[in-house]
PDB file of N, CA and C in Angstrom:
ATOM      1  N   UNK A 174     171.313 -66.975 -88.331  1.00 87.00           N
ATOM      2  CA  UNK A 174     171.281 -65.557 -88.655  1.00 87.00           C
ATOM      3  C   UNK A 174     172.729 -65.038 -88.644  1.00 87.00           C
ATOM      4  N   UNK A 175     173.026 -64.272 -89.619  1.00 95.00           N
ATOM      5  CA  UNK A 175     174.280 -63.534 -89.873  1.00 95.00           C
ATOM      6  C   UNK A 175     174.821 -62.532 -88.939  1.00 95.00           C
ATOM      7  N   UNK A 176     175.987 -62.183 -88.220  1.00 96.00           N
ATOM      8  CA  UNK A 176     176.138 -61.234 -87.185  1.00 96.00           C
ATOM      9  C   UNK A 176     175.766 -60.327 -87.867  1.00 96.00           C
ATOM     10  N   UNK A 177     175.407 -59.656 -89.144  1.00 97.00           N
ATOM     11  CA  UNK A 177     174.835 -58.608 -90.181  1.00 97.00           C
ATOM     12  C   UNK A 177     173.789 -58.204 -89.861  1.00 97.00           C
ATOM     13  N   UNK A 178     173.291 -59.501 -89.957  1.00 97.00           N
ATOM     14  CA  UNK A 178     171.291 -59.413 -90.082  1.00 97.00           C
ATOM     15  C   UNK A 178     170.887 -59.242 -88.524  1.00 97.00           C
ATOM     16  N   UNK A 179     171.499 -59.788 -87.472  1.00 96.00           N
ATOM     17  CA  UNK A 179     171.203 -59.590 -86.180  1.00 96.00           C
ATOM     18  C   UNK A 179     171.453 -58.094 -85.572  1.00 96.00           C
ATOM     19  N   UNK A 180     172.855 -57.841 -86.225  1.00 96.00           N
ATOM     20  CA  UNK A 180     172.941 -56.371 -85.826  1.00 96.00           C
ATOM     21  C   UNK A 180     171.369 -55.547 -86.311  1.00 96.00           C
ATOM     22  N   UNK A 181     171.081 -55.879 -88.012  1.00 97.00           N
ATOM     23  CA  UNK A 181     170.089 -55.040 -88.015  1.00 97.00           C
ATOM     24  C   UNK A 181     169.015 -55.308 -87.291  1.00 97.00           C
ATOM     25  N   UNK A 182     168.476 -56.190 -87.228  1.00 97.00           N
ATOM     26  CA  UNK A 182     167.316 -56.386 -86.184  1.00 97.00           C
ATOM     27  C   UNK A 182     167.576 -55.487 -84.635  1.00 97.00           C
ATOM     28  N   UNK A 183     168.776 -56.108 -84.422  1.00 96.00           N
ATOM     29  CA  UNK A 183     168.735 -54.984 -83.258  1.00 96.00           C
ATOM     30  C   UNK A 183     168.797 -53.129 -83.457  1.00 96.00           C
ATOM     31  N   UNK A 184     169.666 -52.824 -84.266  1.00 97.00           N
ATOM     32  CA  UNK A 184     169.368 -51.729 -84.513  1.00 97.00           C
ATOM     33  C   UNK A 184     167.687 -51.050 -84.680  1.00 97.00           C
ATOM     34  N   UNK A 185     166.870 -51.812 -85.817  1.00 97.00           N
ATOM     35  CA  UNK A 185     165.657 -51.336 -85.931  1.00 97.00           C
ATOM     36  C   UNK A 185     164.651 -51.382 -85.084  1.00 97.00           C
ATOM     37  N   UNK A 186     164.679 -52.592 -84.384  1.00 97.00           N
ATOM     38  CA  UNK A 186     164.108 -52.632 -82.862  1.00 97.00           C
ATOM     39  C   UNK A 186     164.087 -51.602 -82.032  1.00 97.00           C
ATOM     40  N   UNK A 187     165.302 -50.932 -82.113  1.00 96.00           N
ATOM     41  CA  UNK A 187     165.531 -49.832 -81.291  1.00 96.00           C
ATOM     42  C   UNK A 187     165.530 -48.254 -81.554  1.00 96.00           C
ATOM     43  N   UNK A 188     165.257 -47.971 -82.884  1.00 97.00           N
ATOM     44  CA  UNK A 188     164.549 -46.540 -83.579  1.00 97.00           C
ATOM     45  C   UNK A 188     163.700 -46.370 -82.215  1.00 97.00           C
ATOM     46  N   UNK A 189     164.136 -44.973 -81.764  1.00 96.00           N
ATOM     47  CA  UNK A 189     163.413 -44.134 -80.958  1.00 96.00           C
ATOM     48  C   UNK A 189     162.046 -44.061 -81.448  1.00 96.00           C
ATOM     49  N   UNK A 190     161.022 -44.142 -81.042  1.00 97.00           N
ATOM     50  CA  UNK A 190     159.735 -43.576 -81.567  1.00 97.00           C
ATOM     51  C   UNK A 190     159.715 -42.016 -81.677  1.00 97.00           C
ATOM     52  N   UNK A 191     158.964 -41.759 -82.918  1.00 97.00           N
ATOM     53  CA  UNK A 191     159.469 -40.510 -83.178  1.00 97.00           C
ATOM     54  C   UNK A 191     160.138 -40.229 -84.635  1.00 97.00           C
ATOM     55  N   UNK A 192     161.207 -41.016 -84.758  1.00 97.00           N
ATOM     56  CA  UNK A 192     162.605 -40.673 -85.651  1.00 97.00           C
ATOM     57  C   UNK A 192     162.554 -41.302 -86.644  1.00 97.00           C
ATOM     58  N   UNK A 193     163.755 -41.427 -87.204  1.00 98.00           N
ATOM     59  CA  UNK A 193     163.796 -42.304 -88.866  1.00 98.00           C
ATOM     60  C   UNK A 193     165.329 -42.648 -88.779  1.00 98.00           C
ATOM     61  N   UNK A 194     165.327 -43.751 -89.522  1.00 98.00           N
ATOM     62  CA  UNK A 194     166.780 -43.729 -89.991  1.00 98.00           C
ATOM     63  C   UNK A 194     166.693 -44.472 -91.293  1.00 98.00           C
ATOM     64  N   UNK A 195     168.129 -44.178 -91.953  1.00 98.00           N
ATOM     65  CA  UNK A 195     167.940 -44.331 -93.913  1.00 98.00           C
ATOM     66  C   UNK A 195     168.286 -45.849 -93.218  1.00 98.00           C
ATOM     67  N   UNK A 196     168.031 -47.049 -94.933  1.00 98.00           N
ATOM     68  CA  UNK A 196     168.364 -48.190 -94.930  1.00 98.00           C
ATOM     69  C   UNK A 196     169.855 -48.208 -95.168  1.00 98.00           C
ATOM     70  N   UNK A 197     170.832 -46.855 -95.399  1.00 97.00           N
ATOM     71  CA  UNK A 197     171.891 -46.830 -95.697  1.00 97.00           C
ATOM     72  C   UNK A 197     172.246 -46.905 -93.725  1.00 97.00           C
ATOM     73  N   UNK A 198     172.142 -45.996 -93.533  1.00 97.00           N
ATOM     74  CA  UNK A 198     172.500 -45.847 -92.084  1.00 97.00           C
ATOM     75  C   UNK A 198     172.360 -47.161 -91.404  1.00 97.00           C
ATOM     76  N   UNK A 199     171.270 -47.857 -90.974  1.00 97.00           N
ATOM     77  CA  UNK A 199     171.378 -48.956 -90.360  1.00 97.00           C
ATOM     78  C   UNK A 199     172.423 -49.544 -91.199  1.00 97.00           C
ATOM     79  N   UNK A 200     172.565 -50.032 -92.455  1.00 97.00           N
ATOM     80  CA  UNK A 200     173.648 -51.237 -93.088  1.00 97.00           C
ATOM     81  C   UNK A 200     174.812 -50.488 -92.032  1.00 97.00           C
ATOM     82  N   UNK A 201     175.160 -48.884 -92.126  1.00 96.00           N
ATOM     83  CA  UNK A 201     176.299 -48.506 -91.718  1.00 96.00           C
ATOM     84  C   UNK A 201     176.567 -49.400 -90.445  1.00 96.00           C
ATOM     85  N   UNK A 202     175.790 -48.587 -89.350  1.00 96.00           N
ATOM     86  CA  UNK A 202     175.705 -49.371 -88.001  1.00 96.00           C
ATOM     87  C   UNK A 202     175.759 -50.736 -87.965  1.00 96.00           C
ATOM     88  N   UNK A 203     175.158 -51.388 -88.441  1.00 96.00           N
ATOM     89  CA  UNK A 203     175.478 -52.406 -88.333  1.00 96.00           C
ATOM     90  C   UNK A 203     176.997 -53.593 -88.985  1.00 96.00           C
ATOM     91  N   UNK A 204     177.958 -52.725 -89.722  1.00 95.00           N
ATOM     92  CA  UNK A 204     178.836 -52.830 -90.064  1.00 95.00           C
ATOM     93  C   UNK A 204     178.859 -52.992 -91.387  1.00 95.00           C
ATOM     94  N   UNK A 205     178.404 -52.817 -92.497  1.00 96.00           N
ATOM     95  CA  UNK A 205     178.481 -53.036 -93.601  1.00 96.00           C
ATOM     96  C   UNK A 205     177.974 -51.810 -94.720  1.00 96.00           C
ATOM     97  N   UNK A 206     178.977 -50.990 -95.174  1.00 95.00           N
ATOM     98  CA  UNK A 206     178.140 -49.134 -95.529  1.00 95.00           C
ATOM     99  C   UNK A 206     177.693 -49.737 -96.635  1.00 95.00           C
ATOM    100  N   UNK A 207     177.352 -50.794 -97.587  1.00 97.00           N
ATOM    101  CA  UNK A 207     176.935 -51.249 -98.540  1.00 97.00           C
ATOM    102  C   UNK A 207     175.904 -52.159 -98.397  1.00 97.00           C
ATOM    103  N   UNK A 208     175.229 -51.895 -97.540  1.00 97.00           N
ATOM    104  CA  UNK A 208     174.065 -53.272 -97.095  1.00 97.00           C
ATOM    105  C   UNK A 208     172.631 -52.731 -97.030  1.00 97.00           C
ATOM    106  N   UNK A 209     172.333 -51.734 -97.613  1.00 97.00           N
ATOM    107  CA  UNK A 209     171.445 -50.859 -97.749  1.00 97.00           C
ATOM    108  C   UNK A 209     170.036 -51.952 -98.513  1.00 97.00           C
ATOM    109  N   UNK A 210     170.666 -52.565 -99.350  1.00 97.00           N
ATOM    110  CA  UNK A 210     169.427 -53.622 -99.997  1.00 97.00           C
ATOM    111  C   UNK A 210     169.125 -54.477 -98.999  1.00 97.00           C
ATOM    112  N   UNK A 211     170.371 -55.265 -98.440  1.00 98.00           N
ATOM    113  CA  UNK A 211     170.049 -56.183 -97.814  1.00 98.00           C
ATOM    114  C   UNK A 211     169.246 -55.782 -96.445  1.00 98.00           C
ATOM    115  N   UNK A 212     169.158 -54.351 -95.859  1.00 98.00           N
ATOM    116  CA  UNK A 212     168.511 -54.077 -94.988  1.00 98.00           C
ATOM    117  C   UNK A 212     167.268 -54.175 -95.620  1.00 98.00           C
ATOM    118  N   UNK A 213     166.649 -53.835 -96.397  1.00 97.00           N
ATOM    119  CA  UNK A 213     165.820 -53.432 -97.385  1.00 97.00           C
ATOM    120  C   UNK A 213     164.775 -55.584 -96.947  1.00 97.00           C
ATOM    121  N   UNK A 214     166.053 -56.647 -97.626  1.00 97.00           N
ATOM    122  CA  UNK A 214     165.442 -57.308 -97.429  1.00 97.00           C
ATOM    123  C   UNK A 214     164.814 -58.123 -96.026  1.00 97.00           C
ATOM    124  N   UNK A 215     165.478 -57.620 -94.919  1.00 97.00           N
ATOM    125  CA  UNK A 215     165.518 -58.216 -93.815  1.00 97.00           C
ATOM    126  C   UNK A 215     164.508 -57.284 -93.232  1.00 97.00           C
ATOM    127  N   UNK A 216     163.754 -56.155 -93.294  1.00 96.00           N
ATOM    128  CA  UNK A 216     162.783 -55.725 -93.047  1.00 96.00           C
ATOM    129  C   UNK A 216     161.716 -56.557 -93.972  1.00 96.00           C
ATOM    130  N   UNK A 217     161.757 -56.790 -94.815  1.00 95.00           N
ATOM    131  CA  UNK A 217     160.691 -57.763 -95.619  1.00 95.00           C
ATOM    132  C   UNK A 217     160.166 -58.858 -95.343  1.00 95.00           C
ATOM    133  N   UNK A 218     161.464 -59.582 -95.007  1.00 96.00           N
ATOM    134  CA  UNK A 218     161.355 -60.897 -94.796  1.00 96.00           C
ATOM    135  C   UNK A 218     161.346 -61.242 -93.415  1.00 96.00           C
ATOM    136  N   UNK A 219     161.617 -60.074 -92.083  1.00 97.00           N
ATOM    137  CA  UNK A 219     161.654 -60.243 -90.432  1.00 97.00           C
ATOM    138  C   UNK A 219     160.683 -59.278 -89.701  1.00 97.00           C
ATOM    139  N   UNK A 220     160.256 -58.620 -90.662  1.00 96.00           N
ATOM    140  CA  UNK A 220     159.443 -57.677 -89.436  1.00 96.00           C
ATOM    141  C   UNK A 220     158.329 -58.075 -89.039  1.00 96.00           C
ATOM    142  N   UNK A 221     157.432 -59.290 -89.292  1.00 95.00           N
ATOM    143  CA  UNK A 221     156.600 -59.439 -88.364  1.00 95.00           C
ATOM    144  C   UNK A 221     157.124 -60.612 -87.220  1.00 95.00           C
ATOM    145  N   UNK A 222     157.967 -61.663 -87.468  1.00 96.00           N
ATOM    146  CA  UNK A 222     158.862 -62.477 -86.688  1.00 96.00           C
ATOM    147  C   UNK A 222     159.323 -61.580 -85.756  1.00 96.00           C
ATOM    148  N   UNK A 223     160.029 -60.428 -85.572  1.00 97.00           N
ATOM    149  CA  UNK A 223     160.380 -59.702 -84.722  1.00 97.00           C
ATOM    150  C   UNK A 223     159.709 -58.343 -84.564  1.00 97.00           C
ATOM    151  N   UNK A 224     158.889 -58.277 -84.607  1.00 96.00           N
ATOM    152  CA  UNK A 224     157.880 -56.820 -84.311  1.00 96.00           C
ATOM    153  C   UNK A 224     158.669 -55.623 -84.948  1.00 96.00           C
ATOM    154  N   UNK A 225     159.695 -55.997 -85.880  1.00 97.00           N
ATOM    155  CA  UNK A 225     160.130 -54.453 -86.334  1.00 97.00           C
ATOM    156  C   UNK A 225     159.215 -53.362 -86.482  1.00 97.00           C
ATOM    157  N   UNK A 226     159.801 -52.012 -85.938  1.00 98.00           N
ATOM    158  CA  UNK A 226     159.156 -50.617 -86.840  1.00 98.00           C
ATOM    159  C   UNK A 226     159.110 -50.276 -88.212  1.00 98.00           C
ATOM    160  N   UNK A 227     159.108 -51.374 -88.858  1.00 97.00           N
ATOM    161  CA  UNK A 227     159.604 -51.094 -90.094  1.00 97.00           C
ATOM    162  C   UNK A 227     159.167 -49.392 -91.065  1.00 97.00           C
ATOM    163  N   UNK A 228     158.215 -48.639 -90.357  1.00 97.00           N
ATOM    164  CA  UNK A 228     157.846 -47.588 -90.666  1.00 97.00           C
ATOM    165  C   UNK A 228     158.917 -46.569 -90.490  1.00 97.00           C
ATOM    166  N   UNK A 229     159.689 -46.643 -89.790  1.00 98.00           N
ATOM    167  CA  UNK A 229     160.470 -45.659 -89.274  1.00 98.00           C
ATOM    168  C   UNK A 229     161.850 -45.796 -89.731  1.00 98.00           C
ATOM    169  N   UNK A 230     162.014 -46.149 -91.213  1.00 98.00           N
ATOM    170  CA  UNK A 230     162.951 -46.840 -91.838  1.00 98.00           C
ATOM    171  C   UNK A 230     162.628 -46.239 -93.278  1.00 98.00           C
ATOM    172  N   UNK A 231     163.488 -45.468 -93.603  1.00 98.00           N
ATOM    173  CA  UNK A 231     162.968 -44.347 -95.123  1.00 98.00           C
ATOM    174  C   UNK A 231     164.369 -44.289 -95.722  1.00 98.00           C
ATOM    175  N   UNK A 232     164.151 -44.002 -97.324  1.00 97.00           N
ATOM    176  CA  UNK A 232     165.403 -44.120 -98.190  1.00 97.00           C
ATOM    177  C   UNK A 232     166.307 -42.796 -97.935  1.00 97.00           C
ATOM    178  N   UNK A 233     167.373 -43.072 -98.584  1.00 95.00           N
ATOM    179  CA  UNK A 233     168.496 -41.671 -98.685  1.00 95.00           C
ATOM    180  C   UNK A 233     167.614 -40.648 -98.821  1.00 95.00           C
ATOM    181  N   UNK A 234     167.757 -39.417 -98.372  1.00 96.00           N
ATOM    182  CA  UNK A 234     166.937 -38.257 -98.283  1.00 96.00           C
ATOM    183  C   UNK A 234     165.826 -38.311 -97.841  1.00 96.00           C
ATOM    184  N   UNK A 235     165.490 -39.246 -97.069  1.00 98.00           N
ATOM    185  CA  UNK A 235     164.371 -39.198 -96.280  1.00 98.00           C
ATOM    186  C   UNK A 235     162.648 -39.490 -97.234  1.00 98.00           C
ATOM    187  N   UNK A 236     162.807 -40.127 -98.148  1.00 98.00           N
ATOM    188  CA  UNK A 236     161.709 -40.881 -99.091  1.00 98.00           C
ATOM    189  C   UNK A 236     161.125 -41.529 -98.245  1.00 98.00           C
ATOM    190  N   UNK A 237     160.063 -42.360 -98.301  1.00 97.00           N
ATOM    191  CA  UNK A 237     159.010 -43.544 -98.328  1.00 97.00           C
ATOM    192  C   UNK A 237     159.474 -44.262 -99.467  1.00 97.00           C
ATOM    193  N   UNK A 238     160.133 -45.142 -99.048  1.00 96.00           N
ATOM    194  CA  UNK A 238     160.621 -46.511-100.238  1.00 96.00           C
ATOM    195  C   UNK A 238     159.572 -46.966-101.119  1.00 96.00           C
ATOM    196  N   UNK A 239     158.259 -47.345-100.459  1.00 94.00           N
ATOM    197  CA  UNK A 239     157.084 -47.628-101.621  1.00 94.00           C
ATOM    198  C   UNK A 239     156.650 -46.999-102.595  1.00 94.00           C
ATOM    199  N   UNK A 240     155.910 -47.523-103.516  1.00 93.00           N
ATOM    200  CA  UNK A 240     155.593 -46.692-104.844  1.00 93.00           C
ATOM    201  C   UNK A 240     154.174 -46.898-105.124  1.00 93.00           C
ATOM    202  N   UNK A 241     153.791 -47.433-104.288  1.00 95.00           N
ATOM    203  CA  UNK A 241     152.209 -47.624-103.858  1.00 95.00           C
ATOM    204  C   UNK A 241     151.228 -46.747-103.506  1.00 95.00           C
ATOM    205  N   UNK A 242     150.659 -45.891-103.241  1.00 95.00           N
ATOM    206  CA  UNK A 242     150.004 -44.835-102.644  1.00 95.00           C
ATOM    207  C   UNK A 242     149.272 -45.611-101.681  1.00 95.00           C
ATOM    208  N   UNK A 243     148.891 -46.822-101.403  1.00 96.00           N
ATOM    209  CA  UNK A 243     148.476 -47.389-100.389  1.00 96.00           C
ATOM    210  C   UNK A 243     149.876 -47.731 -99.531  1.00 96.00           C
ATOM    211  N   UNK A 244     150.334 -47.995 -99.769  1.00 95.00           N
ATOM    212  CA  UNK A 244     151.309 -48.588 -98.418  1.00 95.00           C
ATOM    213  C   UNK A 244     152.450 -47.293 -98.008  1.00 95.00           C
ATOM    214  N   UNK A 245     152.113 -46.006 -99.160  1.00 96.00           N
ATOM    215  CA  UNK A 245     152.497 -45.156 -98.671  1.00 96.00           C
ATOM    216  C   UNK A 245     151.844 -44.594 -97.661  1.00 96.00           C
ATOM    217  N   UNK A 246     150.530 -44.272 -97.611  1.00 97.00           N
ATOM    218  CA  UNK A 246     149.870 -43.856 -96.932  1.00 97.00           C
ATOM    219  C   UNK A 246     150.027 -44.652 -95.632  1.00 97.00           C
ATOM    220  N   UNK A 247     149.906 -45.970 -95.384  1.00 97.00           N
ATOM    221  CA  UNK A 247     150.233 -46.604 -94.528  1.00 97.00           C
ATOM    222  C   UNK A 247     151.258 -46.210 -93.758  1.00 97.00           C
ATOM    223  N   UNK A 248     152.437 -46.478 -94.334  1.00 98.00           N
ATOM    224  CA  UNK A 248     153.955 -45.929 -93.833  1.00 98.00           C
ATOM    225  C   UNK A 248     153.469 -44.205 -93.183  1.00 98.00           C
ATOM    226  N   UNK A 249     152.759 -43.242 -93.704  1.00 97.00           N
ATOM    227  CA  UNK A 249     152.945 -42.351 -93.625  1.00 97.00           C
ATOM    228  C   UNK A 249     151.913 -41.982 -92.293  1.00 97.00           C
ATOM    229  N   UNK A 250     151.130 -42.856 -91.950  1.00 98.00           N
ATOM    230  CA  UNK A 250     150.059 -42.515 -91.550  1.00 98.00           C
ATOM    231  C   UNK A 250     150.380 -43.273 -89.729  1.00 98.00           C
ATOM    232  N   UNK A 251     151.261 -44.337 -89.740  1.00 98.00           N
ATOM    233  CA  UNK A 251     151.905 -44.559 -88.793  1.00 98.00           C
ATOM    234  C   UNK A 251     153.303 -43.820 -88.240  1.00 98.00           C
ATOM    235  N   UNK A 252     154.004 -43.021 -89.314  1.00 98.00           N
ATOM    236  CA  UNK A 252     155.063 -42.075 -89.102  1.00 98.00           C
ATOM    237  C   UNK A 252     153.941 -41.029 -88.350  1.00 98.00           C
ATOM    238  N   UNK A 253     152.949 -40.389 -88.857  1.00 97.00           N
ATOM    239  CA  UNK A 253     152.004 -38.928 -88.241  1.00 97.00           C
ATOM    240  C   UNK A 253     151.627 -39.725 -87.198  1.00 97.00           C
ATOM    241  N   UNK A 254     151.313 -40.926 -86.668  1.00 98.00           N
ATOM    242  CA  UNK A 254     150.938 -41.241 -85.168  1.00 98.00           C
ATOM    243  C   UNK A 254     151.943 -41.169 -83.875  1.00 98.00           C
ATOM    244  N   UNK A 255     153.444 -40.926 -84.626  1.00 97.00           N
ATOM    245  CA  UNK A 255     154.427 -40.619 -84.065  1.00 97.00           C
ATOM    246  C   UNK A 255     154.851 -39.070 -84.122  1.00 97.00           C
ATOM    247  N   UNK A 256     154.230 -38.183 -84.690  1.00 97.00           N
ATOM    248  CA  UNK A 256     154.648 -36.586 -84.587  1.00 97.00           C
ATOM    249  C   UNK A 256     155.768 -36.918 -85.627  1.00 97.00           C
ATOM    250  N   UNK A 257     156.103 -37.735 -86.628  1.00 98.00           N
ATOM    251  CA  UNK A 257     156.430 -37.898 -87.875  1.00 98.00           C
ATOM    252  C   UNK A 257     155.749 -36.869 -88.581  1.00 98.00           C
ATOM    253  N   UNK A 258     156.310 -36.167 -89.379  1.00 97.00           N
ATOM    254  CA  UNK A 258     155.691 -35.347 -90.784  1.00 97.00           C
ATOM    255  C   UNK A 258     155.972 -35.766 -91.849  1.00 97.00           C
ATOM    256  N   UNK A 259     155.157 -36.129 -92.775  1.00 97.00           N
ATOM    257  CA  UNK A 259     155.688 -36.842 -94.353  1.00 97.00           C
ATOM    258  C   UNK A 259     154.591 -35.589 -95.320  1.00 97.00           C
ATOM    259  N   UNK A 260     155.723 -35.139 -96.209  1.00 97.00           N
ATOM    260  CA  UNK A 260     155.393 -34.204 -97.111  1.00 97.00           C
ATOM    261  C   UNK A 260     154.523 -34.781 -98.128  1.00 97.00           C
ATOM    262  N   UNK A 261     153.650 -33.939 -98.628  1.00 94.00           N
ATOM    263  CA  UNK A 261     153.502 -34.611-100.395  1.00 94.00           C
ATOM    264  C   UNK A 261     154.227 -35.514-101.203  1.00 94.00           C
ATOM    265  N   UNK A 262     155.153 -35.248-101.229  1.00 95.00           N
ATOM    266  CA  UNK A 262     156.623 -36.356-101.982  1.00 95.00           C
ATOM    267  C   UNK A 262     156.719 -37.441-101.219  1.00 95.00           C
ATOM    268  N   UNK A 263     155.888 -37.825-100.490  1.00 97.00           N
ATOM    269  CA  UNK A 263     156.680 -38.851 -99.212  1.00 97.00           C
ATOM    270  C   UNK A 263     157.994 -38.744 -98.538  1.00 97.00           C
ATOM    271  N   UNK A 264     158.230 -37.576 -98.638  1.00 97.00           N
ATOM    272  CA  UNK A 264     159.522 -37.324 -97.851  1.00 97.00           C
ATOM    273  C   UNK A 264     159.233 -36.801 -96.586  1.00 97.00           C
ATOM    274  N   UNK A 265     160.438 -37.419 -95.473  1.00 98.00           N
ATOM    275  CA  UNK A 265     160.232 -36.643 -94.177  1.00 98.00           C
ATOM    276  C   UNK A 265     161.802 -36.072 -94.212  1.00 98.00           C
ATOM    277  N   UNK A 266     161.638 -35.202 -93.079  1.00 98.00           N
ATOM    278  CA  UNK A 266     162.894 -34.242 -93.018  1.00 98.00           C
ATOM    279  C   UNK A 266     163.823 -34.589 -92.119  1.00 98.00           C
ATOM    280  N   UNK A 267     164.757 -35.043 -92.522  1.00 97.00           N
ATOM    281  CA  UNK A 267     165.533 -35.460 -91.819  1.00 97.00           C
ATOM    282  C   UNK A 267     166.313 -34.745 -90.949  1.00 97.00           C
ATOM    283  N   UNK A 268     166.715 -33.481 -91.238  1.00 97.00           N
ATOM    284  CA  UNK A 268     167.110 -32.588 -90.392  1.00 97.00           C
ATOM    285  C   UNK A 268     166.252 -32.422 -88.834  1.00 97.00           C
ATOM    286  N   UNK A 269     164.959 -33.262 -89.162  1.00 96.00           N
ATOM    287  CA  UNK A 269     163.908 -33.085 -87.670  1.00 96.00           C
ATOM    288  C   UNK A 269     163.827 -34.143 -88.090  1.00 96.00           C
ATOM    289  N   UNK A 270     163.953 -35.183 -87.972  1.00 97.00           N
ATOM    290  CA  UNK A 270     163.756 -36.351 -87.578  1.00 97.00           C
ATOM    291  C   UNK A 270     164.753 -37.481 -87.837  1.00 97.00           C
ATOM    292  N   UNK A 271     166.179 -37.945 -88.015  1.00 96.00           N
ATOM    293  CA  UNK A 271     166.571 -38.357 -88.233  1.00 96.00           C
ATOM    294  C   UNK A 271     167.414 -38.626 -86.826  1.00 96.00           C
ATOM    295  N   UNK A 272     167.568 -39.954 -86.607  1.00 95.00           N
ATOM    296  CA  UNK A 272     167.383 -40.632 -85.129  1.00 95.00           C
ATOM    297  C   UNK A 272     169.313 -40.381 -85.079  1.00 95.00           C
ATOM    298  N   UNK A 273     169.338 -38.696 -85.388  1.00 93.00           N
ATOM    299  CA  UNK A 273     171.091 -38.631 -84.798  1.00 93.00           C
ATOM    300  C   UNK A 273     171.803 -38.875 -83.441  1.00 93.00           C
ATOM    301  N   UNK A 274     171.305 -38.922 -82.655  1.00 91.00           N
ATOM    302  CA  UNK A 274     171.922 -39.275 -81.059  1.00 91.00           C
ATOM    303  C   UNK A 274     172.206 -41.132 -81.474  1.00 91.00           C
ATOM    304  N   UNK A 275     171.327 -41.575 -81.507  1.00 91.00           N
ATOM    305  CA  UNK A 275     171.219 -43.235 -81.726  1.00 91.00           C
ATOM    306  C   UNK A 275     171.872 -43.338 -82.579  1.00 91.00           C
ATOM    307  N   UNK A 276     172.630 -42.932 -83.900  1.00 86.00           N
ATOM    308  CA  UNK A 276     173.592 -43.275 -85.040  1.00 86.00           C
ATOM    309  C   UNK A 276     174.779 -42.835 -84.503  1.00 86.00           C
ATOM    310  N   UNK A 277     174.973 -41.898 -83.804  1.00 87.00           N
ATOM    311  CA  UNK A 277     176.101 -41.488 -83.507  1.00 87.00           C
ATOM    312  C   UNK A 277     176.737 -42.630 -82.556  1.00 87.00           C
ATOM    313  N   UNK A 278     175.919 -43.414 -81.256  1.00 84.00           N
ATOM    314  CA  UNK A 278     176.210 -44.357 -80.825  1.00 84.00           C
ATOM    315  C   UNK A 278     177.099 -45.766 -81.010  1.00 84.00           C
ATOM    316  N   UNK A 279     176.584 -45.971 -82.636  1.00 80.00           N
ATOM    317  CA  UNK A 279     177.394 -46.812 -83.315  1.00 80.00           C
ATOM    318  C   UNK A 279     178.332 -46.423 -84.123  1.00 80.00           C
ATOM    319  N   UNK A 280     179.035 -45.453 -83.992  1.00 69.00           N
ATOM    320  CA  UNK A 280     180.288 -44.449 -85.211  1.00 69.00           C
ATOM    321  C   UNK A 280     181.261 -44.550 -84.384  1.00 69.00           C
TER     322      UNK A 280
END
């Protein structure tokens, strides 16, 4: 595993319950502000190997990455078991929920 890919695992492991953070943000934290896909793939390809939240992991502006209405709902329906709010658009608000204490940690 890449010191990249480990950072992210640890980072996502550790999303507060509750919060969100973009796939841009983790690449940040974890050292790379361009790794936004590759976070993208390492939630794909690791989150059941490592129990990721992978729910609590939403695009720039606070989207639901899927285009599914099932796995949106999914995503969305495990964000509301957390006092998560996801709008009509699949957007949540990042201004209330965006895991800022924990990003600031790694800046």
């Amino acid at each position: 595993m890449t010191p990249f890919t480990e950072n992210c695992v640890k980072i996502i492991q550790n999303i507060p319950s509750g919060y969100v953070l973009t796939y841009g943000a983790i690449a940040e934290m974890a050292g790379n502000k361009q790794g936004a896909r590759q976070v993208a793939r390492i939630l794909h390809s690791m989150t059941r190997s490592y129990n990721l939240p992978w729910h609590r992991v939403v695009k720039a502006g606070g989207y639901i990455a899927f285009k599914e209405a099932s796995a949106i709902k999914s995503q969305a329906a495990l964000m509301a078991d957390e006092g998560i709010e996801v709008d009509d658009k699949a957007r949540v608000d990042l201004n209330l929920y965006f895991a800022q204490d924990y990003y600031q940690l790694f800046l």
